[in-house]
PDB file of C-alpha atoms in Angstrom:
ATOM      1  CA  MET A   1       0.000   0.000   0.000  1.00  0.00           C
ATOM      2  CA  SER A   2       2.936   2.365   0.375  1.00  0.00           C
ATOM      3  CA  ASN A   3       3.109   2.823  -3.411  1.00  0.00           C
ATOM      4  CA  PHE A   4      -0.563   3.775  -3.487  1.00  0.00           C
ATOM      5  CA  ALA A   5      -0.166   6.190  -0.581  1.00  0.00           C
ATOM      6  CA  LEU A   6       2.778   7.813  -2.326  1.00  0.00           C
ATOM      7  CA  GLY A   7       0.652   8.071  -5.453  1.00  0.00           C
ATOM      8  CA  VAL A   8      -2.102   9.877  -3.543  1.00  0.00           C
ATOM      9  CA  ILE A   9       0.430  12.282  -2.086  1.00  0.00           C
ATOM     10  CA  LYS A  10       1.885  12.998  -5.532  1.00  0.00           C
ATOM     11  CA  PHE A  11      -1.639  13.539  -6.888  1.00  0.00           C
ATOM     12  CA  GLN A  12      -2.471  15.992  -4.122  1.00  0.00           C
ATOM     13  CA  ARG A  13       0.795  17.917  -4.372  1.00  0.00           C
ATOM     14  CA  GLU A  14       1.462  17.897  -8.123  1.00  0.00           C
ATOM     15  CA  VAL A  15      -1.413  16.697 -10.300  1.00  0.00           C
ATOM     16  CA  PHE A  16      -4.373  18.257  -8.515  1.00  0.00           C
ATOM     17  CA  PRO A  17      -2.916  21.802  -8.434  1.00  0.00           C
ATOM     18  CA  GLU A  18      -2.243  21.648 -12.182  1.00  0.00           C
ATOM     19  CA  LYS A  19      -5.887  20.756 -12.841  1.00  0.00           C
ATOM     20  CA  ALA A  20      -7.475  22.768 -10.040  1.00  0.00           C
ATOM     21  CA  GLU A  21      -9.812  24.582 -12.431  1.00  0.00           C
ATOM     22  CA  LEU A  22     -11.077  21.279 -13.862  1.00  0.00           C
ATOM     23  CA  PHE A  23     -11.729  19.797 -10.426  1.00  0.00           C
ATOM     24  CA  GLU A  24     -13.490  22.970  -9.319  1.00  0.00           C
ATOM     25  CA  LYS A  25     -15.827  22.595 -12.278  1.00  0.00           C
ATOM     26  CA  LEU A  26     -16.341  18.879 -11.616  1.00  0.00           C
ATOM     27  CA  SER A  27     -17.248  19.592  -8.008  1.00  0.00           C
ATOM     28  CA  THR A  28     -20.537  21.087  -9.227  1.00  0.00           C
ATOM     29  CA  GLY A  29     -21.640  18.145 -11.431  1.00  0.00           C
ATOM     30  CA  GLN A  30     -20.774  15.853 -14.318  1.00  0.00           C
ATOM     31  CA  SER A  31     -21.578  15.630 -18.007  1.00  0.00           C
ATOM     32  CA  PRO A  32     -19.674  12.647 -19.462  1.00  0.00           C
ATOM     33  CA  GLU A  33     -19.512  12.147 -23.209  1.00  0.00           C
ATOM     34  CA  ALA A  34     -19.509   8.355 -23.059  1.00  0.00           C
ATOM     35  CA  LEU A  35     -20.567   5.429 -20.916  1.00  0.00           C
ATOM     36  CA  VAL A  36     -17.769   2.862 -21.214  1.00  0.00           C
ATOM     37  CA  ILE A  37     -18.546  -0.717 -20.237  1.00  0.00           C
ATOM     38  CA  THR A  38     -15.313  -2.664 -20.043  1.00  0.00           C
ATOM     39  CA  CYS A  39     -13.636  -5.525 -18.223  1.00  0.00           C
ATOM     40  CA  SER A  40     -12.437  -5.466 -14.615  1.00  0.00           C
ATOM     41  CA  ASP A  41      -9.027  -6.661 -15.797  1.00  0.00           C
ATOM     42  CA  SER A  42      -6.325  -4.549 -14.141  1.00  0.00           C
ATOM     43  CA  ARG A  43      -4.527  -4.103 -17.460  1.00  0.00           C
ATOM     44  CA  ILE A  44      -7.353  -2.029 -18.930  1.00  0.00           C
ATOM     45  CA  GLU A  45      -6.946   1.671 -18.199  1.00  0.00           C
ATOM     46  CA  THR A  46      -9.702   3.545 -20.003  1.00  0.00           C
ATOM     47  CA  ALA A  47      -8.448   7.073 -19.325  1.00  0.00           C
ATOM     48  CA  MET A  48      -4.990   6.212 -20.641  1.00  0.00           C
ATOM     49  CA  LEU A  49      -6.437   4.380 -23.634  1.00  0.00           C
ATOM     50  CA  THR A  50      -8.717   7.266 -24.630  1.00  0.00           C
ATOM     51  CA  GLN A  51      -6.516  10.083 -23.312  1.00  0.00           C
ATOM     52  CA  THR A  52      -9.398  11.619 -21.403  1.00  0.00           C
ATOM     53  CA  ASP A  53      -9.660  13.726 -18.261  1.00  0.00           C
ATOM     54  CA  PRO A  54     -11.832  13.095 -15.201  1.00  0.00           C
ATOM     55  CA  GLY A  55     -15.467  13.835 -15.971  1.00  0.00           C
ATOM     56  CA  GLU A  56     -15.362  12.717 -19.608  1.00  0.00           C
ATOM     57  CA  LEU A  57     -16.135   9.002 -19.113  1.00  0.00           C
ATOM     58  CA  PHE A  58     -18.769   7.218 -17.013  1.00  0.00           C
ATOM     59  CA  ILE A  59     -17.189   3.804 -16.490  1.00  0.00           C
ATOM     60  CA  CYS A  60     -18.736   0.446 -15.583  1.00  0.00           C
ATOM     61  CA  ARG A  61     -16.433  -2.538 -15.171  1.00  0.00           C
ATOM     62  CA  ASN A  62     -17.105  -6.223 -14.684  1.00  0.00           C
ATOM     63  CA  ALA A  63     -15.681  -9.615 -15.632  1.00  0.00           C
ATOM     64  CA  GLY A  64     -16.063  -9.962 -19.390  1.00  0.00           C
ATOM     65  CA  ASN A  65     -17.533  -6.481 -20.112  1.00  0.00           C
ATOM     66  CA  ILE A  66     -20.979  -8.048 -19.868  1.00  0.00           C
ATOM     67  CA  VAL A  67     -24.412  -6.412 -20.013  1.00  0.00           C
ATOM     68  CA  PRO A  68     -27.132  -8.732 -18.712  1.00  0.00           C
ATOM     69  CA  PRO A  69     -30.374  -8.476 -20.707  1.00  0.00           C
ATOM     70  CA  HIS A  70     -32.895  -6.260 -18.957  1.00  0.00           C
ATOM     71  CA  THR A  71     -35.175  -7.867 -16.369  1.00  0.00           C
ATOM     72  CA  ASN A  72     -37.244  -6.533 -13.488  1.00  0.00           C
ATOM     73  CA  GLN A  73     -34.534  -7.697 -11.100  1.00  0.00           C
ATOM     74  CA  THR A  74     -32.330  -4.788 -10.105  1.00  0.00           C
ATOM     75  CA  GLY A  75     -28.589  -5.218 -10.501  1.00  0.00           C
ATOM     76  CA  GLY A  76     -25.579  -2.942 -10.464  1.00  0.00           C
ATOM     77  CA  MET A  77     -25.135  -2.876 -14.237  1.00  0.00           C
ATOM     78  CA  THR A  78     -28.840  -2.259 -14.872  1.00  0.00           C
ATOM     79  CA  ALA A  79     -28.969   0.613 -12.395  1.00  0.00           C
ATOM     80  CA  SER A  80     -25.767   2.181 -13.707  1.00  0.00           C
ATOM     81  CA  ILE A  81     -26.938   2.046 -17.330  1.00  0.00           C
ATOM     82  CA  GLU A  82     -30.312   3.504 -16.356  1.00  0.00           C
ATOM     83  CA  PHE A  83     -28.659   6.379 -14.483  1.00  0.00           C
ATOM     84  CA  ALA A  84     -26.086   7.059 -17.220  1.00  0.00           C
ATOM     85  CA  ILE A  85     -28.658   7.297 -19.994  1.00  0.00           C
ATOM     86  CA  GLY A  86     -31.864   8.228 -18.151  1.00  0.00           C
ATOM     87  CA  ALA A  87     -30.419  10.803 -15.749  1.00  0.00           C
ATOM     88  CA  LEU A  88     -27.152  12.029 -17.294  1.00  0.00           C
ATOM     89  CA  GLY A  89     -28.242  11.744 -20.940  1.00  0.00           C
ATOM     90  CA  ILE A  90     -24.877  10.406 -22.066  1.00  0.00           C
ATOM     91  CA  PRO A  91     -24.781  10.386 -25.895  1.00  0.00           C
ATOM     92  CA  HIS A  92     -22.398   7.451 -26.504  1.00  0.00           C
ATOM     93  CA  ILE A  93     -22.060   3.937 -25.084  1.00  0.00           C
ATOM     94  CA  VAL A  94     -18.903   1.927 -25.723  1.00  0.00           C
ATOM     95  CA  ILE A  95     -18.573  -1.765 -24.893  1.00  0.00           C
ATOM     96  CA  CYS A  96     -14.862  -2.541 -24.891  1.00  0.00           C
ATOM     97  CA  GLY A  97     -13.487  -6.066 -24.820  1.00  0.00           C
ATOM     98  CA  HIS A  98      -9.789  -6.938 -24.755  1.00  0.00           C
ATOM     99  CA  THR A  99      -7.257  -9.604 -25.649  1.00  0.00           C
ATOM    100  CA  GLU A 100      -6.083 -12.167 -23.085  1.00  0.00           C
ATOM    101  CA  CYS A 101      -9.451 -11.908 -21.335  1.00  0.00           C
ATOM    102  CA  GLY A 102      -9.660 -14.459 -18.533  1.00  0.00           C
ATOM    103  CA  ALA A 103     -13.438 -14.148 -18.427  1.00  0.00           C
ATOM    104  CA  MET A 104     -13.760 -15.164 -22.065  1.00  0.00           C
ATOM    105  CA  LYS A 105     -11.357 -18.054 -21.536  1.00  0.00           C
ATOM    106  CA  GLY A 106     -13.619 -19.130 -18.692  1.00  0.00           C
ATOM    107  CA  ALA A 107     -16.719 -18.713 -20.843  1.00  0.00           C
ATOM    108  CA  MET A 108     -15.258 -21.261 -23.260  1.00  0.00           C
ATOM    109  CA  ASN A 109     -15.236 -23.822 -20.441  1.00  0.00           C
ATOM    110  CA  ARG A 110     -17.870 -22.871 -17.887  1.00  0.00           C
ATOM    111  CA  ALA A 111     -18.115 -26.483 -16.730  1.00  0.00           C
ATOM    112  CA  GLY A 112     -14.592 -26.123 -15.350  1.00  0.00           C
ATOM    113  CA  LEU A 113     -15.592 -23.264 -13.048  1.00  0.00           C
ATOM    114  CA  THR A 114     -17.149 -25.443 -10.350  1.00  0.00           C
ATOM    115  CA  ASN A 115     -15.138 -23.700  -7.637  1.00  0.00           C
ATOM    116  CA  LEU A 116     -16.309 -20.270  -8.888  1.00  0.00           C
ATOM    117  CA  PRO A 117     -20.100 -20.688  -9.065  1.00  0.00           C
ATOM    118  CA  HIS A 118     -20.931 -16.974  -9.307  1.00  0.00           C
ATOM    119  CA  VAL A 119     -18.392 -16.462 -12.089  1.00  0.00           C
ATOM    120  CA  ARG A 120     -19.810 -19.493 -13.922  1.00  0.00           C
ATOM    121  CA  GLU A 121     -23.347 -18.110 -13.697  1.00  0.00           C
ATOM    122  CA  TRP A 122     -22.273 -14.591 -14.706  1.00  0.00           C
ATOM    123  CA  LEU A 123     -20.503 -15.883 -17.804  1.00  0.00           C
ATOM    124  CA  GLY A 124     -23.767 -17.464 -18.897  1.00  0.00           C
ATOM    125  CA  TYR A 125     -24.565 -14.017 -20.306  1.00  0.00           C
ATOM    126  CA  ALA A 126     -21.798 -14.662 -22.857  1.00  0.00           C
ATOM    127  CA  GLN A 127     -23.018 -18.132 -23.843  1.00  0.00           C
ATOM    128  CA  GLY A 128     -24.567 -16.903 -27.098  1.00  0.00           C
ATOM    129  CA  ALA A 129     -21.173 -15.585 -28.199  1.00  0.00           C
ATOM    130  CA  VAL A 130     -19.558 -18.905 -27.277  1.00  0.00           C
ATOM    131  CA  ASP A 131     -22.152 -20.828 -29.294  1.00  0.00           C
ATOM    132  CA  ILE A 132     -21.684 -18.587 -32.352  1.00  0.00           C
ATOM    133  CA  THR A 133     -17.910 -18.974 -32.124  1.00  0.00           C
ATOM    134  CA  GLU A 134     -18.167 -22.752 -31.849  1.00  0.00           C
ATOM    135  CA  ALA A 135     -20.436 -22.832 -34.909  1.00  0.00           C
ATOM    136  CA  LEU A 136     -18.551 -20.386 -37.141  1.00  0.00           C
ATOM    137  CA  GLY A 137     -15.001 -20.882 -35.922  1.00  0.00           C
ATOM    138  CA  ALA A 138     -14.749 -24.654 -35.702  1.00  0.00           C
ATOM    139  CA  GLY A 139     -11.784 -24.769 -38.093  1.00  0.00           C
ATOM    140  CA  LEU A 140      -9.862 -21.846 -36.614  1.00  0.00           C
ATOM    141  CA  ASP A 141      -6.681 -22.098 -34.571  1.00  0.00           C
ATOM    142  CA  PRO A 142      -7.054 -21.277 -30.830  1.00  0.00           C
ATOM    143  CA  ASP A 143      -5.877 -17.648 -31.150  1.00  0.00           C
ATOM    144  CA  ALA A 144      -8.212 -16.855 -34.048  1.00  0.00           C
ATOM    145  CA  LYS A 145     -11.065 -18.605 -32.291  1.00  0.00           C
ATOM    146  CA  MET A 146     -10.518 -16.561 -29.139  1.00  0.00           C
ATOM    147  CA  ARG A 147     -10.400 -13.364 -31.209  1.00  0.00           C
ATOM    148  CA  MET A 148     -13.730 -14.305 -32.751  1.00  0.00           C
ATOM    149  CA  LEU A 149     -15.175 -14.875 -29.278  1.00  0.00           C
ATOM    150  CA  LEU A 150     -13.962 -11.480 -28.053  1.00  0.00           C
ATOM    151  CA  GLU A 151     -15.670  -9.808 -31.020  1.00  0.00           C
ATOM    152  CA  GLN A 152     -18.842 -11.874 -30.831  1.00  0.00           C
ATOM    153  CA  ASN A 153     -19.137 -11.183 -27.113  1.00  0.00           C
ATOM    154  CA  VAL A 154     -19.019  -7.429 -27.687  1.00  0.00           C
ATOM    155  CA  ILE A 155     -21.682  -7.741 -30.400  1.00  0.00           C
ATOM    156  CA  LEU A 156     -23.857  -9.865 -28.092  1.00  0.00           C
ATOM    157  CA  GLN A 157     -23.565  -7.397 -25.222  1.00  0.00           C
ATOM    158  CA  LEU A 158     -24.563  -4.567 -27.581  1.00  0.00           C
ATOM    159  CA  GLN A 159     -27.694  -6.583 -28.344  1.00  0.00           C
ATOM    160  CA  HIS A 160     -28.358  -7.006 -24.619  1.00  0.00           C
ATOM    161  CA  LEU A 161     -27.882  -3.264 -24.164  1.00  0.00           C
ATOM    162  CA  ARG A 162     -30.764  -2.566 -26.520  1.00  0.00           C
ATOM    163  CA  THR A 163     -33.152  -4.431 -24.194  1.00  0.00           C
ATOM    164  CA  HIS A 164     -32.709  -1.816 -21.452  1.00  0.00           C
ATOM    165  CA  PRO A 165     -35.682   0.597 -21.591  1.00  0.00           C
ATOM    166  CA  THR A 166     -33.705   3.820 -21.167  1.00  0.00           C
ATOM    167  CA  VAL A 167     -31.338   2.762 -23.953  1.00  0.00           C
ATOM    168  CA  ALA A 168     -34.206   1.681 -26.217  1.00  0.00           C
ATOM    169  CA  VAL A 169     -35.906   5.048 -25.774  1.00  0.00           C
ATOM    170  CA  ALA A 170     -32.682   6.988 -26.360  1.00  0.00           C
ATOM    171  CA  LEU A 171     -31.990   4.965 -29.506  1.00  0.00           C
ATOM    172  CA  ALA A 172     -35.504   5.630 -30.796  1.00  0.00           C
ATOM    173  CA  GLN A 173     -34.960   9.347 -30.182  1.00  0.00           C
ATOM    174  CA  LYS A 174     -31.491   9.169 -31.807  1.00  0.00           C
ATOM    175  CA  ALA A 175     -30.087  10.523 -28.567  1.00  0.00           C
ATOM    176  CA  VAL A 176     -27.438   7.831 -28.095  1.00  0.00           C
ATOM    177  CA  LYS A 177     -25.025   5.877 -30.292  1.00  0.00           C
ATOM    178  CA  LEU A 178     -23.648   2.415 -29.518  1.00  0.00           C
ATOM    179  CA  HIS A 179     -20.043   1.399 -30.139  1.00  0.00           C
ATOM    180  CA  GLY A 180     -18.214  -1.925 -29.902  1.00  0.00           C
ATOM    181  CA  TRP A 181     -14.435  -2.030 -29.396  1.00  0.00           C
ATOM    182  CA  VAL A 182     -11.769  -4.666 -28.837  1.00  0.00           C
ATOM    183  CA  TYR A 183      -8.455  -3.514 -27.343  1.00  0.00           C
ATOM    184  CA  ASP A 184      -5.231  -5.450 -27.999  1.00  0.00           C
ATOM    185  CA  ILE A 185      -3.112  -5.209 -24.856  1.00  0.00           C
ATOM    186  CA  LYS A 186       0.131  -6.245 -26.578  1.00  0.00           C
ATOM    187  CA  THR A 187      -0.033  -3.898 -29.569  1.00  0.00           C
ATOM    188  CA  GLY A 188      -2.227  -1.050 -28.317  1.00  0.00           C
ATOM    189  CA  GLU A 189      -4.494  -1.455 -31.342  1.00  0.00           C
ATOM    190  CA  VAL A 190      -8.226  -0.840 -30.925  1.00  0.00           C
ATOM    191  CA  SER A 191     -10.692  -2.314 -33.409  1.00  0.00           C
ATOM    192  CA  ALA A 192     -14.192  -0.886 -33.705  1.00  0.00           C
ATOM    193  CA  TYR A 193     -17.309  -2.615 -35.000  1.00  0.00           C
ATOM    194  CA  ASP A 194     -19.107  -1.194 -38.019  1.00  0.00           C
ATOM    195  CA  GLU A 195     -22.688  -2.418 -37.760  1.00  0.00           C
ATOM    196  CA  ALA A 196     -23.543  -1.326 -41.298  1.00  0.00           C
ATOM    197  CA  THR A 197     -20.905  -3.595 -42.850  1.00  0.00           C
ATOM    198  CA  GLN A 198     -20.687  -6.044 -39.930  1.00  0.00           C
ATOM    199  CA  THR A 199     -16.906  -5.729 -39.982  1.00  0.00           C
ATOM    200  CA  TRP A 200     -14.201  -4.777 -37.469  1.00  0.00           C
ATOM    201  CA  GLN A 201     -11.951  -1.899 -38.454  1.00  0.00           C
ATOM    202  CA  PRO A 202      -9.074   0.033 -36.860  1.00  0.00           C
ATOM    203  CA  VAL A 203     -10.404   3.013 -34.913  1.00  0.00           C
ATOM    204  CA  GLU A 204      -8.827   5.497 -37.320  1.00  0.00           C
ATOM    205  CA  GLU A 205     -10.733   3.907 -40.204  1.00  0.00           C
ATOM    206  CA  ARG A 206     -14.018   3.350 -38.390  1.00  0.00           C
ATOM    207  CA  TYR A 207     -14.183   6.962 -37.235  1.00  0.00           C
ATOM    208  CA  ALA A 208     -12.421   8.595 -40.174  1.00  0.00           C
ATOM    209  CA  ALA A 209     -15.401  10.819 -40.997  1.00  0.00           C
ATOM    210  CA  ASP A 210     -15.816  11.918 -37.371  1.00  0.00           C
ATOM    211  CA  LEU A 211     -12.101  12.646 -37.058  1.00  0.00           C
ATOM    212  CA  ALA A 212     -12.123  14.701 -40.243  1.00  0.00           C
ATOM    213  CA  GLU A 213     -15.136  16.678 -39.050  1.00  0.00           C
ATOM    214  CA  ALA A 214     -13.498  17.340 -35.684  1.00  0.00           C
ATOM    215  CA  ALA A 215     -10.297  18.457 -37.379  1.00  0.00           C
ATOM    216  CA  LEU A 216     -12.213  20.892 -39.602  1.00  0.00           C
ATOM    217  CA  ALA A 217     -14.081  22.301 -36.615  1.00  0.00           C
ATOM    218  CA  SER A 218     -10.826  22.724 -34.703  1.00  0.00           C
ATOM    219  CA  HIS A 219      -9.237  24.434 -37.706  1.00  0.00           C
ATOM    220  CA  ALA A 220     -12.190  26.778 -38.058  1.00  0.00           C
ATOM    221  CA  CYS A 221     -11.782  27.909 -34.468  1.00  0.00           C
TER     222      CYS A 221
END
């Protein structure tokens, strides 16, 4: 814990003073641009990955970046999604999977998780992605098969997301956009799902039009 304590001290003495104006503004409320649903894996650092400041992302983390389909049973993910979209009106939702995901490895063999019954049950929300991967990727090598599972799981969780009433309403009103990403820990690459073409593309290609528009707006200023 000494490293963490030293980190807090450095934050208070060096980082916080440099961003005092930002934290003063954040003390009065929040208006994040995106809800990011990603894995609990300690190697995933969303602020570093997206180069964002505090207040820009509303982050939900769990094993396998899973979104259970909506039911009348209240859970942490359901409540957080409802608050993010229904109360904060966040305009973007990103589900971000990642390589070397232990949860997805476990999802491939849930029967082997007898000593982790809650994990086994939780990963049942990824079973559809496992089934699709087994059907479409039967001839693939293990690495390619796992990559397919990572992608199919993100797509499945996006489908689950649409069952949540606040998300469904926001989608109908064109007030929110859904995004699926897979982050490669080893290379730093991020692939984004294009629903129109049902393909995965590098972020710079998937958002080329948005990046160009932002660059023009920045130039105009």
